[in-house]
JSON list of C-alpha atoms in Angstrom, two decimals:
[
{"chain": "A", "resi": 1, "resn": "UNK", "atom": "CA", "xyz": [-42.10, 12.39, 41.96]},
{"chain": "A", "resi": 2, "resn": "UNK", "atom": "CA", "xyz": [-38.43, 11.69, 41.12]},
{"chain": "A", "resi": 3, "resn": "UNK", "atom": "CA", "xyz": [-39.04, 7.98, 41.72]},
{"chain": "A", "resi": 4, "resn": "UNK", "atom": "CA", "xyz": [-41.84, 8.12, 39.15]},
{"chain": "A", "resi": 5, "resn": "UNK", "atom": "CA", "xyz": [-39.57, 9.85, 36.59]},
{"chain": "A", "resi": 6, "resn": "UNK", "atom": "CA", "xyz": [-36.85, 7.23, 37.18]},
{"chain": "A", "resi": 7, "resn": "UNK", "atom": "CA", "xyz": [-39.41, 4.46, 36.68]},
{"chain": "A", "resi": 8, "resn": "UNK", "atom": "CA", "xyz": [-40.65, 6.03, 33.42]},
{"chain": "A", "resi": 9, "resn": "UNK", "atom": "CA", "xyz": [-37.07, 6.38, 32.13]},
{"chain": "A", "resi": 10, "resn": "UNK", "atom": "CA", "xyz": [-36.33, 2.73, 32.91]},
{"chain": "A", "resi": 11, "resn": "UNK", "atom": "CA", "xyz": [-39.58, 1.67, 31.29]},
{"chain": "A", "resi": 12, "resn": "UNK", "atom": "CA", "xyz": [-38.80, 3.73, 28.16]},
{"chain": "A", "resi": 13, "resn": "UNK", "atom": "CA", "xyz": [-35.29, 2.24, 28.02]},
{"chain": "A", "resi": 14, "resn": "UNK", "atom": "CA", "xyz": [-36.65, -1.29, 28.30]},
{"chain": "A", "resi": 15, "resn": "UNK", "atom": "CA", "xyz": [-39.16, -0.57, 25.52]},
{"chain": "A", "resi": 16, "resn": "UNK", "atom": "CA", "xyz": [-36.37, 0.68, 23.25]},
{"chain": "A", "resi": 17, "resn": "UNK", "atom": "CA", "xyz": [-34.26, -2.41, 23.95]},
{"chain": "A", "resi": 18, "resn": "UNK", "atom": "CA", "xyz": [-37.20, -4.67, 23.10]},
{"chain": "A", "resi": 19, "resn": "UNK", "atom": "CA", "xyz": [-37.82, -2.75, 19.89]},
{"chain": "A", "resi": 20, "resn": "UNK", "atom": "CA", "xyz": [-34.14, -3.04, 18.90]},
{"chain": "A", "resi": 21, "resn": "UNK", "atom": "CA", "xyz": [-34.09, -6.74, 19.73]},
{"chain": "A", "resi": 22, "resn": "UNK", "atom": "CA", "xyz": [-37.04, -7.28, 17.43]},
{"chain": "A", "resi": 23, "resn": "UNK", "atom": "CA", "xyz": [-35.19, -5.64, 14.51]},
{"chain": "A", "resi": 24, "resn": "UNK", "atom": "CA", "xyz": [-33.22, -7.92, 12.24]},
{"chain": "A", "resi": 25, "resn": "UNK", "atom": "CA", "xyz": [-30.54, -6.57, 9.94]},
{"chain": "A", "resi": 26, "resn": "UNK", "atom": "CA", "xyz": [-29.51, -9.88, 8.42]},
{"chain": "A", "resi": 27, "resn": "UNK", "atom": "CA", "xyz": [-31.80, -9.43, 5.42]},
{"chain": "A", "resi": 28, "resn": "UNK", "atom": "CA", "xyz": [-30.44, -5.93, 4.75]},
{"chain": "A", "resi": 29, "resn": "UNK", "atom": "CA", "xyz": [-26.84, -7.06, 5.26]},
{"chain": "A", "resi": 30, "resn": "UNK", "atom": "CA", "xyz": [-27.24, -9.93, 2.81]},
{"chain": "A", "resi": 31, "resn": "UNK", "atom": "CA", "xyz": [-28.37, -7.48, 0.14]},
{"chain": "A", "resi": 32, "resn": "UNK", "atom": "CA", "xyz": [-25.59, -4.96, 0.77]},
{"chain": "A", "resi": 33, "resn": "UNK", "atom": "CA", "xyz": [-22.54, -7.14, 1.35]},
{"chain": "A", "resi": 34, "resn": "UNK", "atom": "CA", "xyz": [-21.25, -10.23, -0.43]},
{"chain": "A", "resi": 35, "resn": "UNK", "atom": "CA", "xyz": [-21.04, -13.38, 1.57]},
{"chain": "A", "resi": 36, "resn": "UNK", "atom": "CA", "xyz": [-17.64, -13.66, 3.22]},
{"chain": "A", "resi": 37, "resn": "UNK", "atom": "CA", "xyz": [-15.46, -16.63, 2.42]},
{"chain": "A", "resi": 38, "resn": "UNK", "atom": "CA", "xyz": [-15.24, -19.12, 5.27]},
{"chain": "A", "resi": 39, "resn": "UNK", "atom": "CA", "xyz": [-12.40, -18.24, 7.59]},
{"chain": "A", "resi": 40, "resn": "UNK", "atom": "CA", "xyz": [-9.94, -20.93, 8.56]},
{"chain": "A", "resi": 41, "resn": "UNK", "atom": "CA", "xyz": [-8.50, -18.98, 11.46]},
{"chain": "A", "resi": 42, "resn": "UNK", "atom": "CA", "xyz": [-5.12, -18.70, 9.74]},
{"chain": "A", "resi": 43, "resn": "UNK", "atom": "CA", "xyz": [-3.24, -15.43, 9.60]},
{"chain": "A", "resi": 44, "resn": "UNK", "atom": "CA", "xyz": [-3.17, -15.57, 5.81]},
{"chain": "A", "resi": 45, "resn": "UNK", "atom": "CA", "xyz": [-6.95, -15.64, 5.41]},
{"chain": "A", "resi": 46, "resn": "UNK", "atom": "CA", "xyz": [-7.96, -13.09, 2.77]},
{"chain": "A", "resi": 47, "resn": "UNK", "atom": "CA", "xyz": [-9.36, -9.80, 3.96]},
{"chain": "A", "resi": 48, "resn": "UNK", "atom": "CA", "xyz": [-13.11, -9.49, 3.36]},
{"chain": "A", "resi": 49, "resn": "UNK", "atom": "CA", "xyz": [-13.69, -8.27, -0.16]},
{"chain": "A", "resi": 50, "resn": "UNK", "atom": "CA", "xyz": [-10.35, -9.61, -1.42]},
{"chain": "A", "resi": 51, "resn": "UNK", "atom": "CA", "xyz": [-11.13, -13.33, -1.46]},
{"chain": "A", "resi": 52, "resn": "UNK", "atom": "CA", "xyz": [-11.13, -13.50, -5.26]},
{"chain": "A", "resi": 53, "resn": "UNK", "atom": "CA", "xyz": [-7.85, -11.74, -6.04]},
{"chain": "A", "resi": 54, "resn": "UNK", "atom": "CA", "xyz": [-6.20, -13.71, -8.82]},
{"chain": "A", "resi": 55, "resn": "UNK", "atom": "CA", "xyz": [-2.64, -14.89, -8.28]},
{"chain": "A", "resi": 56, "resn": "UNK", "atom": "CA", "xyz": [-0.27, -12.98, -10.54]},
{"chain": "A", "resi": 57, "resn": "UNK", "atom": "CA", "xyz": [-2.60, -9.98, -10.83]},
{"chain": "A", "resi": 58, "resn": "UNK", "atom": "CA", "xyz": [-1.71, -6.39, -10.01]},
{"chain": "A", "resi": 59, "resn": "UNK", "atom": "CA", "xyz": [-4.00, -6.63, -6.97]},
{"chain": "A", "resi": 60, "resn": "UNK", "atom": "CA", "xyz": [-2.11, -9.72, -5.82]},
{"chain": "A", "resi": 61, "resn": "UNK", "atom": "CA", "xyz": [1.16, -7.79, -6.08]},
{"chain": "A", "resi": 62, "resn": "UNK", "atom": "CA", "xyz": [-0.15, -4.79, -4.15]},
{"chain": "A", "resi": 63, "resn": "UNK", "atom": "CA", "xyz": [-1.93, -6.77, -1.43]},
{"chain": "A", "resi": 64, "resn": "UNK", "atom": "CA", "xyz": [0.43, -9.68, -0.91]},
{"chain": "A", "resi": 65, "resn": "UNK", "atom": "CA", "xyz": [3.87, -8.40, -1.88]},
{"chain": "A", "resi": 66, "resn": "UNK", "atom": "CA", "xyz": [3.96, -4.66, -1.27]},
{"chain": "A", "resi": 67, "resn": "UNK", "atom": "CA", "xyz": [5.04, -1.96, -3.65]},
{"chain": "A", "resi": 68, "resn": "UNK", "atom": "CA", "xyz": [6.66, 0.71, -1.46]},
{"chain": "A", "resi": 69, "resn": "UNK", "atom": "CA", "xyz": [10.04, 0.94, 0.20]},
{"chain": "A", "resi": 70, "resn": "UNK", "atom": "CA", "xyz": [11.28, 3.83, 2.35]},
{"chain": "A", "resi": 71, "resn": "UNK", "atom": "CA", "xyz": [14.61, 5.55, 2.95]},
{"chain": "A", "resi": 72, "resn": "UNK", "atom": "CA", "xyz": [16.41, 7.54, 5.61]},
{"chain": "A", "resi": 73, "resn": "UNK", "atom": "CA", "xyz": [16.82, 11.25, 5.03]},
{"chain": "A", "resi": 74, "resn": "UNK", "atom": "CA", "xyz": [19.43, 12.12, 2.38]},
{"chain": "A", "resi": 75, "resn": "UNK", "atom": "CA", "xyz": [20.09, 8.43, 1.67]},
{"chain": "A", "resi": 76, "resn": "UNK", "atom": "CA", "xyz": [19.59, 6.02, -1.19]},
{"chain": "A", "resi": 77, "resn": "UNK", "atom": "CA", "xyz": [20.86, 3.05, 0.83]},
{"chain": "A", "resi": 78, "resn": "UNK", "atom": "CA", "xyz": [18.52, 0.09, 1.15]},
{"chain": "A", "resi": 79, "resn": "UNK", "atom": "CA", "xyz": [17.89, -1.04, 4.72]},
{"chain": "A", "resi": 80, "resn": "UNK", "atom": "CA", "xyz": [16.90, -4.56, 5.77]},
{"chain": "A", "resi": 81, "resn": "UNK", "atom": "CA", "xyz": [13.16, -3.80, 5.60]},
{"chain": "A", "resi": 82, "resn": "UNK", "atom": "CA", "xyz": [13.47, -2.41, 2.06]},
{"chain": "A", "resi": 83, "resn": "UNK", "atom": "CA", "xyz": [15.55, -5.43, 0.99]},
{"chain": "A", "resi": 84, "resn": "UNK", "atom": "CA", "xyz": [12.95, -7.83, 2.43]},
{"chain": "A", "resi": 85, "resn": "UNK", "atom": "CA", "xyz": [10.21, -6.09, 0.43]},
{"chain": "A", "resi": 86, "resn": "UNK", "atom": "CA", "xyz": [12.36, -6.13, -2.70]},
{"chain": "A", "resi": 87, "resn": "UNK", "atom": "CA", "xyz": [13.12, -9.83, -2.13]},
{"chain": "A", "resi": 88, "resn": "UNK", "atom": "CA", "xyz": [9.36, -10.49, -2.12]},
{"chain": "A", "resi": 89, "resn": "UNK", "atom": "CA", "xyz": [8.92, -8.35, -5.23]},
{"chain": "A", "resi": 90, "resn": "UNK", "atom": "CA", "xyz": [11.73, -10.18, -7.05]},
{"chain": "A", "resi": 91, "resn": "UNK", "atom": "CA", "xyz": [10.30, -13.60, -6.22]},
{"chain": "A", "resi": 92, "resn": "UNK", "atom": "CA", "xyz": [6.83, -12.51, -7.40]},
{"chain": "A", "resi": 93, "resn": "UNK", "atom": "CA", "xyz": [8.18, -10.88, -10.56]},
{"chain": "A", "resi": 94, "resn": "UNK", "atom": "CA", "xyz": [10.24, -13.98, -11.40]},
{"chain": "A", "resi": 95, "resn": "UNK", "atom": "CA", "xyz": [7.06, -16.09, -11.08]},
{"chain": "A", "resi": 96, "resn": "UNK", "atom": "CA", "xyz": [5.12, -13.59, -13.24]},
{"chain": "A", "resi": 97, "resn": "UNK", "atom": "CA", "xyz": [7.49, -12.68, -16.09]},
{"chain": "A", "resi": 98, "resn": "UNK", "atom": "CA", "xyz": [4.91, -10.93, -18.29]},
{"chain": "A", "resi": 99, "resn": "UNK", "atom": "CA", "xyz": [4.79, -7.85, -16.04]},
{"chain": "A", "resi": 100, "resn": "UNK", "atom": "CA", "xyz": [7.00, -4.83, -16.65]},
{"chain": "A", "resi": 101, "resn": "UNK", "atom": "CA", "xyz": [7.70, -2.40, -13.86]},
{"chain": "A", "resi": 102, "resn": "UNK", "atom": "CA", "xyz": [8.33, 1.25, -13.38]},
{"chain": "A", "resi": 103, "resn": "UNK", "atom": "CA", "xyz": [10.30, 2.17, -10.27]},
{"chain": "A", "resi": 104, "resn": "UNK", "atom": "CA", "xyz": [9.37, 5.67, -9.18]},
{"chain": "A", "resi": 105, "resn": "UNK", "atom": "CA", "xyz": [11.72, 7.42, -6.77]},
{"chain": "A", "resi": 106, "resn": "UNK", "atom": "CA", "xyz": [10.65, 10.29, -4.52]},
{"chain": "A", "resi": 107, "resn": "UNK", "atom": "CA", "xyz": [12.19, 12.60, -1.94]},
{"chain": "A", "resi": 108, "resn": "UNK", "atom": "CA", "xyz": [11.05, 14.97, 0.78]},
{"chain": "A", "resi": 109, "resn": "UNK", "atom": "CA", "xyz": [11.76, 18.71, 0.79]},
{"chain": "A", "resi": 110, "resn": "UNK", "atom": "CA", "xyz": [14.92, 18.60, 2.92]},
{"chain": "A", "resi": 111, "resn": "UNK", "atom": "CA", "xyz": [17.16, 20.05, 0.20]},
{"chain": "A", "resi": 112, "resn": "UNK", "atom": "CA", "xyz": [17.22, 21.92, -3.09]},
{"chain": "A", "resi": 113, "resn": "UNK", "atom": "CA", "xyz": [14.98, 20.74, -5.90]},
{"chain": "A", "resi": 114, "resn": "UNK", "atom": "CA", "xyz": [17.97, 19.56, -7.96]},
{"chain": "A", "resi": 115, "resn": "UNK", "atom": "CA", "xyz": [19.46, 17.67, -4.99]},
{"chain": "A", "resi": 116, "resn": "UNK", "atom": "CA", "xyz": [16.13, 15.95, -4.29]},
{"chain": "A", "resi": 117, "resn": "UNK", "atom": "CA", "xyz": [15.74, 15.11, -8.00]},
{"chain": "A", "resi": 118, "resn": "UNK", "atom": "CA", "xyz": [19.17, 13.44, -8.03]},
{"chain": "A", "resi": 119, "resn": "UNK", "atom": "CA", "xyz": [18.49, 11.62, -4.74]},
{"chain": "A", "resi": 120, "resn": "UNK", "atom": "CA", "xyz": [15.11, 10.31, -5.91]},
{"chain": "A", "resi": 121, "resn": "UNK", "atom": "CA", "xyz": [16.72, 8.95, -9.09]},
{"chain": "A", "resi": 122, "resn": "UNK", "atom": "CA", "xyz": [19.44, 7.26, -7.01]},
{"chain": "A", "resi": 123, "resn": "UNK", "atom": "CA", "xyz": [16.74, 5.62, -4.88]},
{"chain": "A", "resi": 124, "resn": "UNK", "atom": "CA", "xyz": [14.89, 4.28, -7.92]},
{"chain": "A", "resi": 125, "resn": "UNK", "atom": "CA", "xyz": [18.19, 3.09, -9.43]},
{"chain": "A", "resi": 126, "resn": "UNK", "atom": "CA", "xyz": [19.14, 1.34, -6.15]},
{"chain": "A", "resi": 127, "resn": "UNK", "atom": "CA", "xyz": [15.83, -0.56, -6.12]},
{"chain": "A", "resi": 128, "resn": "UNK", "atom": "CA", "xyz": [16.28, -1.53, -9.78]},
{"chain": "A", "resi": 129, "resn": "UNK", "atom": "CA", "xyz": [19.86, -2.73, -9.19]},
{"chain": "A", "resi": 130, "resn": "UNK", "atom": "CA", "xyz": [18.73, -4.82, -6.23]},
{"chain": "A", "resi": 131, "resn": "UNK", "atom": "CA", "xyz": [15.88, -6.43, -8.20]},
{"chain": "A", "resi": 132, "resn": "UNK", "atom": "CA", "xyz": [18.34, -7.14, -11.03]},
{"chain": "A", "resi": 133, "resn": "UNK", "atom": "CA", "xyz": [20.69, -8.82, -8.54]},
{"chain": "A", "resi": 134, "resn": "UNK", "atom": "CA", "xyz": [17.76, -11.08, -7.56]},
{"chain": "A", "resi": 135, "resn": "UNK", "atom": "CA", "xyz": [17.20, -12.29, -11.12]},
{"chain": "A", "resi": 136, "resn": "UNK", "atom": "CA", "xyz": [14.65, -9.81, -12.48]},
{"chain": "A", "resi": 137, "resn": "UNK", "atom": "CA", "xyz": [15.53, -9.02, -16.09]},
{"chain": "A", "resi": 138, "resn": "UNK", "atom": "CA", "xyz": [16.61, -5.36, -16.28]},
{"chain": "A", "resi": 139, "resn": "UNK", "atom": "CA", "xyz": [14.93, -5.08, -19.69]},
{"chain": "A", "resi": 140, "resn": "UNK", "atom": "CA", "xyz": [11.59, -5.37, -17.85]},
{"chain": "A", "resi": 141, "resn": "UNK", "atom": "CA", "xyz": [12.30, -2.34, -15.64]},
{"chain": "A", "resi": 142, "resn": "UNK", "atom": "CA", "xyz": [12.92, 1.38, -15.83]},
{"chain": "A", "resi": 143, "resn": "UNK", "atom": "CA", "xyz": [13.58, 3.89, -13.05]},
{"chain": "A", "resi": 144, "resn": "UNK", "atom": "CA", "xyz": [12.42, 7.49, -12.81]},
{"chain": "A", "resi": 145, "resn": "UNK", "atom": "CA", "xyz": [13.15, 9.99, -10.06]},
{"chain": "A", "resi": 146, "resn": "UNK", "atom": "CA", "xyz": [10.55, 12.66, -9.36]},
{"chain": "A", "resi": 147, "resn": "UNK", "atom": "CA", "xyz": [12.30, 14.61, -6.62]},
{"chain": "A", "resi": 148, "resn": "UNK", "atom": "CA", "xyz": [9.84, 16.16, -4.20]},
{"chain": "A", "resi": 149, "resn": "UNK", "atom": "CA", "xyz": [7.28, 17.06, -6.89]},
{"chain": "A", "resi": 150, "resn": "UNK", "atom": "CA", "xyz": [4.84, 14.34, -5.82]},
{"chain": "A", "resi": 151, "resn": "UNK", "atom": "CA", "xyz": [4.78, 14.39, -2.05]},
{"chain": "A", "resi": 152, "resn": "UNK", "atom": "CA", "xyz": [2.36, 12.03, -0.35]},
{"chain": "A", "resi": 153, "resn": "UNK", "atom": "CA", "xyz": [2.12, 14.43, 2.57]},
{"chain": "A", "resi": 154, "resn": "UNK", "atom": "CA", "xyz": [3.05, 18.10, 2.80]},
{"chain": "A", "resi": 155, "resn": "UNK", "atom": "CA", "xyz": [4.33, 18.33, 6.33]},
{"chain": "A", "resi": 156, "resn": "UNK", "atom": "CA", "xyz": [7.11, 19.45, 8.60]},
{"chain": "A", "resi": 157, "resn": "UNK", "atom": "CA", "xyz": [7.21, 16.64, 11.19]},
{"chain": "A", "resi": 158, "resn": "UNK", "atom": "CA", "xyz": [10.02, 14.11, 10.81]},
{"chain": "A", "resi": 159, "resn": "UNK", "atom": "CA", "xyz": [7.63, 11.16, 11.23]},
{"chain": "A", "resi": 160, "resn": "UNK", "atom": "CA", "xyz": [5.53, 12.49, 8.37]},
{"chain": "A", "resi": 161, "resn": "UNK", "atom": "CA", "xyz": [8.38, 13.30, 5.97]},
{"chain": "A", "resi": 162, "resn": "UNK", "atom": "CA", "xyz": [9.49, 9.66, 5.85]},
{"chain": "A", "resi": 163, "resn": "UNK", "atom": "CA", "xyz": [6.37, 8.91, 3.80]},
{"chain": "A", "resi": 164, "resn": "UNK", "atom": "CA", "xyz": [7.79, 11.07, 1.01]},
{"chain": "A", "resi": 165, "resn": "UNK", "atom": "CA", "xyz": [11.20, 9.32, 0.95]},
{"chain": "A", "resi": 166, "resn": "UNK", "atom": "CA", "xyz": [10.14, 6.27, -1.03]},
{"chain": "A", "resi": 167, "resn": "UNK", "atom": "CA", "xyz": [10.29, 4.15, -4.16]},
{"chain": "A", "resi": 168, "resn": "UNK", "atom": "CA", "xyz": [7.00, 2.87, -5.52]},
{"chain": "A", "resi": 169, "resn": "UNK", "atom": "CA", "xyz": [6.99, -0.15, -7.84]},
{"chain": "A", "resi": 170, "resn": "UNK", "atom": "CA", "xyz": [4.23, 0.10, -10.42]},
{"chain": "A", "resi": 171, "resn": "UNK", "atom": "CA", "xyz": [3.38, -2.83, -12.65]},
{"chain": "A", "resi": 172, "resn": "UNK", "atom": "CA", "xyz": [2.90, -2.16, -16.35]},
{"chain": "A", "resi": 173, "resn": "UNK", "atom": "CA", "xyz": [1.86, -4.24, -19.36]},
{"chain": "A", "resi": 174, "resn": "UNK", "atom": "CA", "xyz": [3.91, -2.03, -21.71]},
{"chain": "A", "resi": 175, "resn": "UNK", "atom": "CA", "xyz": [6.63, 0.60, -21.35]},
{"chain": "A", "resi": 176, "resn": "UNK", "atom": "CA", "xyz": [5.63, 4.20, -20.72]},
{"chain": "A", "resi": 177, "resn": "UNK", "atom": "CA", "xyz": [5.52, 6.46, -23.75]},
{"chain": "A", "resi": 178, "resn": "UNK", "atom": "CA", "xyz": [8.59, 8.68, -23.90]}
]
């Protein structure tokens, strides 16, 4: 009897595989997804869905340059990773001089609100000074510290808090209203 049940299970499994093999999802996929650009096998091939990002656009800046830098706890000093990102930002901004930028500084909750406000402003100012040193016109930029009012993550783990110690570069077409 158990041999018969095993045979029936194998037969049912084979029938399901045949039914699945007969199904074709290519017609459905072609309706739901745009055709992907041909891949060259290079590491700089665009990610699917981002093939048509215009050079010099805000999307180009976000995807290809990066807009966030991070800091050590209680520090506004730029490390080598932050400087490399800012170097890329400066080069991009110097090629695209019509963009203005707002540098937003943030902090975690490792100190008083006033201390974190001051630290976040120092971080934004440090990023602005570095970009200025790389040829970006300071008249195109302004820096604003937000303290720990806008945390990305509310957490207690050290590895999580680093996400809140950041400067975010936001492109603008005109200055913020005061």
